[in-house]
PDB file of C-alpha atoms in Angstrom:
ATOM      1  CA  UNK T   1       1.074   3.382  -3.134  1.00 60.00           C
ATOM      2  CA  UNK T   2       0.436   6.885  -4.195  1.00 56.00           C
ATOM      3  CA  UNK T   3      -2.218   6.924  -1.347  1.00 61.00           C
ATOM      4  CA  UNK T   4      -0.091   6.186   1.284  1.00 62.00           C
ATOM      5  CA  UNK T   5       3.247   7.194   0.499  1.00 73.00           C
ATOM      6  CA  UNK T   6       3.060   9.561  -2.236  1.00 81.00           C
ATOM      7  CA  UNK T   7       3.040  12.853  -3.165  1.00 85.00           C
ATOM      8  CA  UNK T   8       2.757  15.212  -6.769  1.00 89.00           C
ATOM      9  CA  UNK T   9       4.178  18.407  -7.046  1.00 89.00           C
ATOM     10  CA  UNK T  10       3.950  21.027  -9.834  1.00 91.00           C
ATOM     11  CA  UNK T  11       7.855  21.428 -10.980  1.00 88.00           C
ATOM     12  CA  UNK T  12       8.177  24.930 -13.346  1.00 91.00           C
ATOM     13  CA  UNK T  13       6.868  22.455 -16.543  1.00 94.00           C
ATOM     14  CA  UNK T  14       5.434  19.439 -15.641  1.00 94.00           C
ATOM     15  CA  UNK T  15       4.911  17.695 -12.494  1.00 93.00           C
ATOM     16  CA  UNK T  16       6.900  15.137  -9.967  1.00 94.00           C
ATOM     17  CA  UNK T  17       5.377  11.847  -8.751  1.00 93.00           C
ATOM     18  CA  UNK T  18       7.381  11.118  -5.437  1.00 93.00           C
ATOM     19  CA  UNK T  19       6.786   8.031  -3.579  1.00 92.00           C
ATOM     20  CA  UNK T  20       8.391   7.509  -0.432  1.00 91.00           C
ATOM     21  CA  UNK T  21       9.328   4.078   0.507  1.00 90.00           C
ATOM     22  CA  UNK T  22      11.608   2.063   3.622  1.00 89.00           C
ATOM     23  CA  UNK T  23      15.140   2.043   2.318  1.00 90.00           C
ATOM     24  CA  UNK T  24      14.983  -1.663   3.472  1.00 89.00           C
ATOM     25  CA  UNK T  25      12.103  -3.108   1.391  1.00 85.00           C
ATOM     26  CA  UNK T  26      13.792  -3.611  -2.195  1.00 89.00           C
ATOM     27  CA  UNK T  27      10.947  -5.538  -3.421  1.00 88.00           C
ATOM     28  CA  UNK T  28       8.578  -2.605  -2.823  1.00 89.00           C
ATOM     29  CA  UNK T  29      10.776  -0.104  -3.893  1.00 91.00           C
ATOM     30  CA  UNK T  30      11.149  -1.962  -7.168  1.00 92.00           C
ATOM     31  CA  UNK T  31       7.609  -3.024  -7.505  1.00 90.00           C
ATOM     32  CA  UNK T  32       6.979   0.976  -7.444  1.00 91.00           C
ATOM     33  CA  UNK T  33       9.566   1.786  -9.890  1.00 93.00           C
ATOM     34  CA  UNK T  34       8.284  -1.454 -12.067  1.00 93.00           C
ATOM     35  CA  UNK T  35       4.695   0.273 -12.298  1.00 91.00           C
ATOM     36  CA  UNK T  36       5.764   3.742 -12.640  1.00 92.00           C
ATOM     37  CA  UNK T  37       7.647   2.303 -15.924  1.00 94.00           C
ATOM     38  CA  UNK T  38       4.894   0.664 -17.193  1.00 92.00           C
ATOM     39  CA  UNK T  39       3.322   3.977 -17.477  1.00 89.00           C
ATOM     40  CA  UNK T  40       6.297   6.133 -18.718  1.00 89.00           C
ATOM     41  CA  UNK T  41       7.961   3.189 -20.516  1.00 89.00           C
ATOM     42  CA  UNK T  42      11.147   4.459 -22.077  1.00 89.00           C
ATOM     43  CA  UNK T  43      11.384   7.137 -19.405  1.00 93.00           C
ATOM     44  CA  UNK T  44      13.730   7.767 -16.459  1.00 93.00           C
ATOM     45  CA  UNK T  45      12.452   6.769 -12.908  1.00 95.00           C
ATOM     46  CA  UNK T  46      14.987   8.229 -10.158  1.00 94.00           C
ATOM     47  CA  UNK T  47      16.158   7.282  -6.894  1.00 95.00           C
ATOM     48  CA  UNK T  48      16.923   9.754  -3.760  1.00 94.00           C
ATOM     49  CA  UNK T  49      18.073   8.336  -0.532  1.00 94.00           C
ATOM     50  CA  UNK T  50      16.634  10.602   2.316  1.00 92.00           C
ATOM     51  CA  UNK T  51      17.801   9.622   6.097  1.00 93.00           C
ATOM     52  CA  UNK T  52      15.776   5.762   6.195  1.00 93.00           C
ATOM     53  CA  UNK T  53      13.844   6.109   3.259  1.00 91.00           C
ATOM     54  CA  UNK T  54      14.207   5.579  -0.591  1.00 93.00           C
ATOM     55  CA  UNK T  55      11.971   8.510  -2.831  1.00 94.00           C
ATOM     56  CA  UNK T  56      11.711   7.191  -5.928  1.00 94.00           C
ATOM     57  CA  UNK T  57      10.203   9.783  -8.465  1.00 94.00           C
ATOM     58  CA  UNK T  58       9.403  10.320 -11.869  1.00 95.00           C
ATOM     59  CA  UNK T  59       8.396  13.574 -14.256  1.00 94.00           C
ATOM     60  CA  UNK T  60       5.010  13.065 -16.505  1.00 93.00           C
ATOM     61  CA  UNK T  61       2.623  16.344 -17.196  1.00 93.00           C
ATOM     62  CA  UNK T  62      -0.066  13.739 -16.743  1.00 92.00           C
ATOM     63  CA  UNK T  63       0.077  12.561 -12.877  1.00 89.00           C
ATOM     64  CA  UNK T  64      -3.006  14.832 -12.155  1.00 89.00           C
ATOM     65  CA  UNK T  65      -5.010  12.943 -13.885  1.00 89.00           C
ATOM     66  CA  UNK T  66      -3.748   9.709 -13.442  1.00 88.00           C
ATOM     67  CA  UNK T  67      -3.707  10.810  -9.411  1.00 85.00           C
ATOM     68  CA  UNK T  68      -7.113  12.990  -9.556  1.00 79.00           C
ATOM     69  CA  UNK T  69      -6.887  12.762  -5.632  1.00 79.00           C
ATOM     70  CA  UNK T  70      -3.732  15.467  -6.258  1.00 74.00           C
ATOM     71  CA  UNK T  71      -4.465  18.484  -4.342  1.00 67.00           C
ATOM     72  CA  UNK T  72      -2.665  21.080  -1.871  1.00 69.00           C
ATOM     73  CA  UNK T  73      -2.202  19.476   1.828  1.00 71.00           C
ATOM     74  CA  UNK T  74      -2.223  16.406   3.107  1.00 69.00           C
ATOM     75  CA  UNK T  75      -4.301  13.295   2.548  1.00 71.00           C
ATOM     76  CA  UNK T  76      -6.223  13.033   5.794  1.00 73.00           C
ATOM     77  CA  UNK T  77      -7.084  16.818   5.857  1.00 67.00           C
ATOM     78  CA  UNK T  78      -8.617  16.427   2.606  1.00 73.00           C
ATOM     79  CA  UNK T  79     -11.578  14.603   0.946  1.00 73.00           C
ATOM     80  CA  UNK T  80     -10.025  11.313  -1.246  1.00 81.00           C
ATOM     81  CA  UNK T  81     -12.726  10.016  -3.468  1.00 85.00           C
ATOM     82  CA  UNK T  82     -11.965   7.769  -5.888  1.00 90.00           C
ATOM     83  CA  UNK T  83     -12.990   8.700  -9.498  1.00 89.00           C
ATOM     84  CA  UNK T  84     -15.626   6.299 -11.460  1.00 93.00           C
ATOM     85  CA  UNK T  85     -12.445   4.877 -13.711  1.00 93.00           C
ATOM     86  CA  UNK T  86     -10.107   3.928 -10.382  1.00 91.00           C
ATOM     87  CA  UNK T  87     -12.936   2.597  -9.032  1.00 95.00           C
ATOM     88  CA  UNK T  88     -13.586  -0.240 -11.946  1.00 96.00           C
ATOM     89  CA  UNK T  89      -9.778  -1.083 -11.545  1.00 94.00           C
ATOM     90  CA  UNK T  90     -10.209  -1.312  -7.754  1.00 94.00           C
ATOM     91  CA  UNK T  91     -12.872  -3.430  -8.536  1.00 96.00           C
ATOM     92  CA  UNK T  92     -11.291  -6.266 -11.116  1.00 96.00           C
ATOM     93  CA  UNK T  93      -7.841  -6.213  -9.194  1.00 96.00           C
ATOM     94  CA  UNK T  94      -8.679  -5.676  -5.385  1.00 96.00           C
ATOM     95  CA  UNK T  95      -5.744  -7.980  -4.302  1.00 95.00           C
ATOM     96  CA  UNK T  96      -3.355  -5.845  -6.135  1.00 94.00           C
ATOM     97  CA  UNK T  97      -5.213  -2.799  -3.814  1.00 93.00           C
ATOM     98  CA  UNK T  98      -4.944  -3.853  -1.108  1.00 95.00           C
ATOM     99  CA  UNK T  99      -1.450  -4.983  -1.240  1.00 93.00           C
ATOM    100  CA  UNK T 100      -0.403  -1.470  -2.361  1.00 91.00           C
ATOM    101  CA  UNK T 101      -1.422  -0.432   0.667  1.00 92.00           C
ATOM    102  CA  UNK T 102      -0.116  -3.030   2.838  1.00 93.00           C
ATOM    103  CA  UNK T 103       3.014  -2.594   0.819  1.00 89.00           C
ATOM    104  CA  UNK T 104       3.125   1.264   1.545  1.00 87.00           C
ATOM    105  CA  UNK T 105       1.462   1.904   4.997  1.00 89.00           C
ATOM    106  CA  UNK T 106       0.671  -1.615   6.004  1.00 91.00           C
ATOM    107  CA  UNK T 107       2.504  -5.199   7.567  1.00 90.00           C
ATOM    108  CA  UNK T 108       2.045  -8.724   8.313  1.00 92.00           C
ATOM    109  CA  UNK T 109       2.988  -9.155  12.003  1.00 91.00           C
ATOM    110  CA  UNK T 110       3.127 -11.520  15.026  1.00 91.00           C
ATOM    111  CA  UNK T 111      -0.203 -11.187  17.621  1.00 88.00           C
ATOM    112  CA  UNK T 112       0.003 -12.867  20.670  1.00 89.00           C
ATOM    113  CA  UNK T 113      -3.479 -14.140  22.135  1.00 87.00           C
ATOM    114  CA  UNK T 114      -3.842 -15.999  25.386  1.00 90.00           C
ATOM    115  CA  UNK T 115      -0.013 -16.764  24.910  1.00 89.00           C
ATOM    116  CA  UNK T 116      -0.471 -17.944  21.269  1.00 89.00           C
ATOM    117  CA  UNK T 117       1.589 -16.517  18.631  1.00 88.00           C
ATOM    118  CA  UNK T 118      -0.777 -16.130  15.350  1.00 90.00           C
ATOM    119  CA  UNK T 119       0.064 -14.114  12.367  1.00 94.00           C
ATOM    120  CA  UNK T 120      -2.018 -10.870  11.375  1.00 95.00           C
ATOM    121  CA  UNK T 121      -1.991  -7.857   8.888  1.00 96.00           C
ATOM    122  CA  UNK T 122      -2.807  -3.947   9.974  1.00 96.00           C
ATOM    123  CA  UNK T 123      -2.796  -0.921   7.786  1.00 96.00           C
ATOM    124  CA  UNK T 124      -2.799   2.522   9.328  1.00 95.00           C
ATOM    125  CA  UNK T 125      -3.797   5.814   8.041  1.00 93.00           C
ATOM    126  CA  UNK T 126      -4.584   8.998   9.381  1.00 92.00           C
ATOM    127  CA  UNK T 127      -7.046   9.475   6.574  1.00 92.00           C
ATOM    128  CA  UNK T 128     -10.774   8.401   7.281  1.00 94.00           C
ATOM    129  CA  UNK T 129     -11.478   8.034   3.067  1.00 93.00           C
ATOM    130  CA  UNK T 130      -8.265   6.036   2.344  1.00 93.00           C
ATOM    131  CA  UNK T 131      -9.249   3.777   5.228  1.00 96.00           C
ATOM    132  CA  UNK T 132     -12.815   3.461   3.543  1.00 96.00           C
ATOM    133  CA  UNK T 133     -10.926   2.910   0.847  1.00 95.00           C
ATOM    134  CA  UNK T 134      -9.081   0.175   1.823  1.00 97.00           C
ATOM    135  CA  UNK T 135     -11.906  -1.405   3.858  1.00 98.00           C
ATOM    136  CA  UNK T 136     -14.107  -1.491   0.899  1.00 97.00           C
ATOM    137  CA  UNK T 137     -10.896  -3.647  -0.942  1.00 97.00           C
ATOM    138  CA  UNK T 138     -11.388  -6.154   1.536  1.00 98.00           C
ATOM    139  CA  UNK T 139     -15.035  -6.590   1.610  1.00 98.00           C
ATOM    140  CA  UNK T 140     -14.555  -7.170  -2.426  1.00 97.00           C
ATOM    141  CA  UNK T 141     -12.088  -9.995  -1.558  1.00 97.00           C
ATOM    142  CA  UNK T 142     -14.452 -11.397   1.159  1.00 97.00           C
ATOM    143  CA  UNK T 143     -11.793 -10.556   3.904  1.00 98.00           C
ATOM    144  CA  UNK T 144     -13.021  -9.710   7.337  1.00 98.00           C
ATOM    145  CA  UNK T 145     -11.430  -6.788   8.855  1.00 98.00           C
ATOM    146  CA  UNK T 146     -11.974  -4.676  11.754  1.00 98.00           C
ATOM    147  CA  UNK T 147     -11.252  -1.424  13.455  1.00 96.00           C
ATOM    148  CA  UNK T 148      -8.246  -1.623  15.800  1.00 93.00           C
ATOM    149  CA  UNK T 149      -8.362   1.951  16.476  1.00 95.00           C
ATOM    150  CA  UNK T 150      -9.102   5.607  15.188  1.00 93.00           C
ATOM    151  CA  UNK T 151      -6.224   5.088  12.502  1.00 95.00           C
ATOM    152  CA  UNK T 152      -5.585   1.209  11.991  1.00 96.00           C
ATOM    153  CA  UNK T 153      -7.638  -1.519  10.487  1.00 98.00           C
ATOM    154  CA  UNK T 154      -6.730  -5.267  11.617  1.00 97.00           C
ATOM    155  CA  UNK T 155      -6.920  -8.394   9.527  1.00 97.00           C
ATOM    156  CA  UNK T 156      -6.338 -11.216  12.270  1.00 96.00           C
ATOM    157  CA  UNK T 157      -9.147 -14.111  11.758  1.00 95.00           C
ATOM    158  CA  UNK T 158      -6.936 -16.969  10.594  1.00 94.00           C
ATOM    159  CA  UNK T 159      -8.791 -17.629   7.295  1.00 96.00           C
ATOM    160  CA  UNK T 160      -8.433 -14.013   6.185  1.00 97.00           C
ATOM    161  CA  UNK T 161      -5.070 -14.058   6.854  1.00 96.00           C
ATOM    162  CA  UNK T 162      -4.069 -16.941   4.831  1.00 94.00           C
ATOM    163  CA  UNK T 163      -6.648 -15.834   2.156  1.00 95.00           C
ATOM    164  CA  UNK T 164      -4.622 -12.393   1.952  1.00 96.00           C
ATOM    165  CA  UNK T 165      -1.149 -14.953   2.472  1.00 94.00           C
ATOM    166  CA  UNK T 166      -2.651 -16.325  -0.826  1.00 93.00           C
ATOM    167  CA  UNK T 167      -3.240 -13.496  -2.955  1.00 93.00           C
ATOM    168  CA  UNK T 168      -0.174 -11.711  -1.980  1.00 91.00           C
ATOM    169  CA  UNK T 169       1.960 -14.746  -2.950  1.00 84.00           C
ATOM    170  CA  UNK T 170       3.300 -14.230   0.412  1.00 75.00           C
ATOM    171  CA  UNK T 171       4.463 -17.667   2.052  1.00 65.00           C
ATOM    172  CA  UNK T 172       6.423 -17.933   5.953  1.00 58.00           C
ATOM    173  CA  UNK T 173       7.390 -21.323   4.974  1.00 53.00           C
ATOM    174  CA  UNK T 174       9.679 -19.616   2.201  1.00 52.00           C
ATOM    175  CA  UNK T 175      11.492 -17.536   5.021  1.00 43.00           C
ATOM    176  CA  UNK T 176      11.631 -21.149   6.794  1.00 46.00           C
ATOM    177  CA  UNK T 177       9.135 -19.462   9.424  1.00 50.00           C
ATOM    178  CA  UNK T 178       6.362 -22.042  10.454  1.00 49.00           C
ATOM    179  CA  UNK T 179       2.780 -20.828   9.498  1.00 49.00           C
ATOM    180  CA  UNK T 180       1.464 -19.544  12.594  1.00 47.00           C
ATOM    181  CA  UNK T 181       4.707 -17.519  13.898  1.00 42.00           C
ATOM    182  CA  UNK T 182       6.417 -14.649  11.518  1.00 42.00           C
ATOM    183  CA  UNK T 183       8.403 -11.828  12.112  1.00 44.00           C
ATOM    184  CA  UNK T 184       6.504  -8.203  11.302  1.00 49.00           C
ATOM    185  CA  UNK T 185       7.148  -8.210   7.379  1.00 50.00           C
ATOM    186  CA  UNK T 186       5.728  -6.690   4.618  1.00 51.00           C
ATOM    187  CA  UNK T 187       4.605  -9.073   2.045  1.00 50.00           C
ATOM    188  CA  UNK T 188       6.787  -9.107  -0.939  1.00 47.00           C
TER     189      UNK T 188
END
């Protein structure tokens, strides 16, 4: 999520890991605070309500490394290169990726073909590397994906979305939603 939604500054003796999430989407914003714990366990992780969205945030002198991308100005005016270490873990959990990103600057949605209601993910970014990034997630899990526009990358073939339904755990029929029809959601 740090990718998409997240930010480190330098605070006068350590540094602040803020990640800013939809005040709606409890399951995310717990998720985030779930796996900033399991780093800092014992530690505080805090909450900030800011207009529509939730920051949740967290002190630790090590973010910097944990975050190598860290660096003055944004994301998509910057290179983001994943180190050799972030990398392997991409590679062994690539579900868990890419539904960090769908989580943070992604959704499943309704597409309408021809009059036909079928279900789809996207994931937008205004950087070129985290979209790389992200790309290169789904050709590890096999899923076919293609470029929707300058920012946005579009997940709509029907087996890829019900392969990424899979991983995510994410089912319609749960929401009482039939399969091919869903409201724009972010999987939980």
């Amino acid at each position: 999520m740090y990718l998409g939604d997240g930010y480190i500054n330098r605070s006068p003796r350590t540094y602040r890991l803020h990640v800013y999430l939809h005040r709606d989407d409890d399951i995310v914003i717990a998720k985030a605070a779930r796996a900033i714990r399991k780093l800092r366990p014992g530690h505080p992780v805090g909450f900030r309500r800011k207009g529509a969205m939730v920051i949740v945030n967290a002190y630790f002198n090590d973010w910097p490394r944990l975050f190598p991308q860290h660096a003055p100005g944004r994301k998509h005016e910057r290179l983001i290169v994943l180190d050799g270490w972030q990398r392997d873990i991409v590679e062994r959990h690539p579900a868990e990726f890419a539904r960090g990103c769908i989580d943070s600057d992604g959704c499943r949605h309704r597409r309408f073909v021809a009059g036909r209601d079928y279900p789809a993910y996207s994931f937008a970014n205004a950087s070129e590397d985290i979209l790389r990034i992200f790309t290169w997630a789904c050709d590890v899990l096999g899923v076919r994906w293609r470029r929707a526009n300058r920012q946005n990358i579009s997940i709509a073939r029907r087996a890829d979305v019900a392969r990424l339904d899979r991983l995510f755990g994410w089912a319609p029929q749960q929401l009482g939603l039939p399969l091919t029809a869903s409201a724009s959601v972010r999987p939980r």
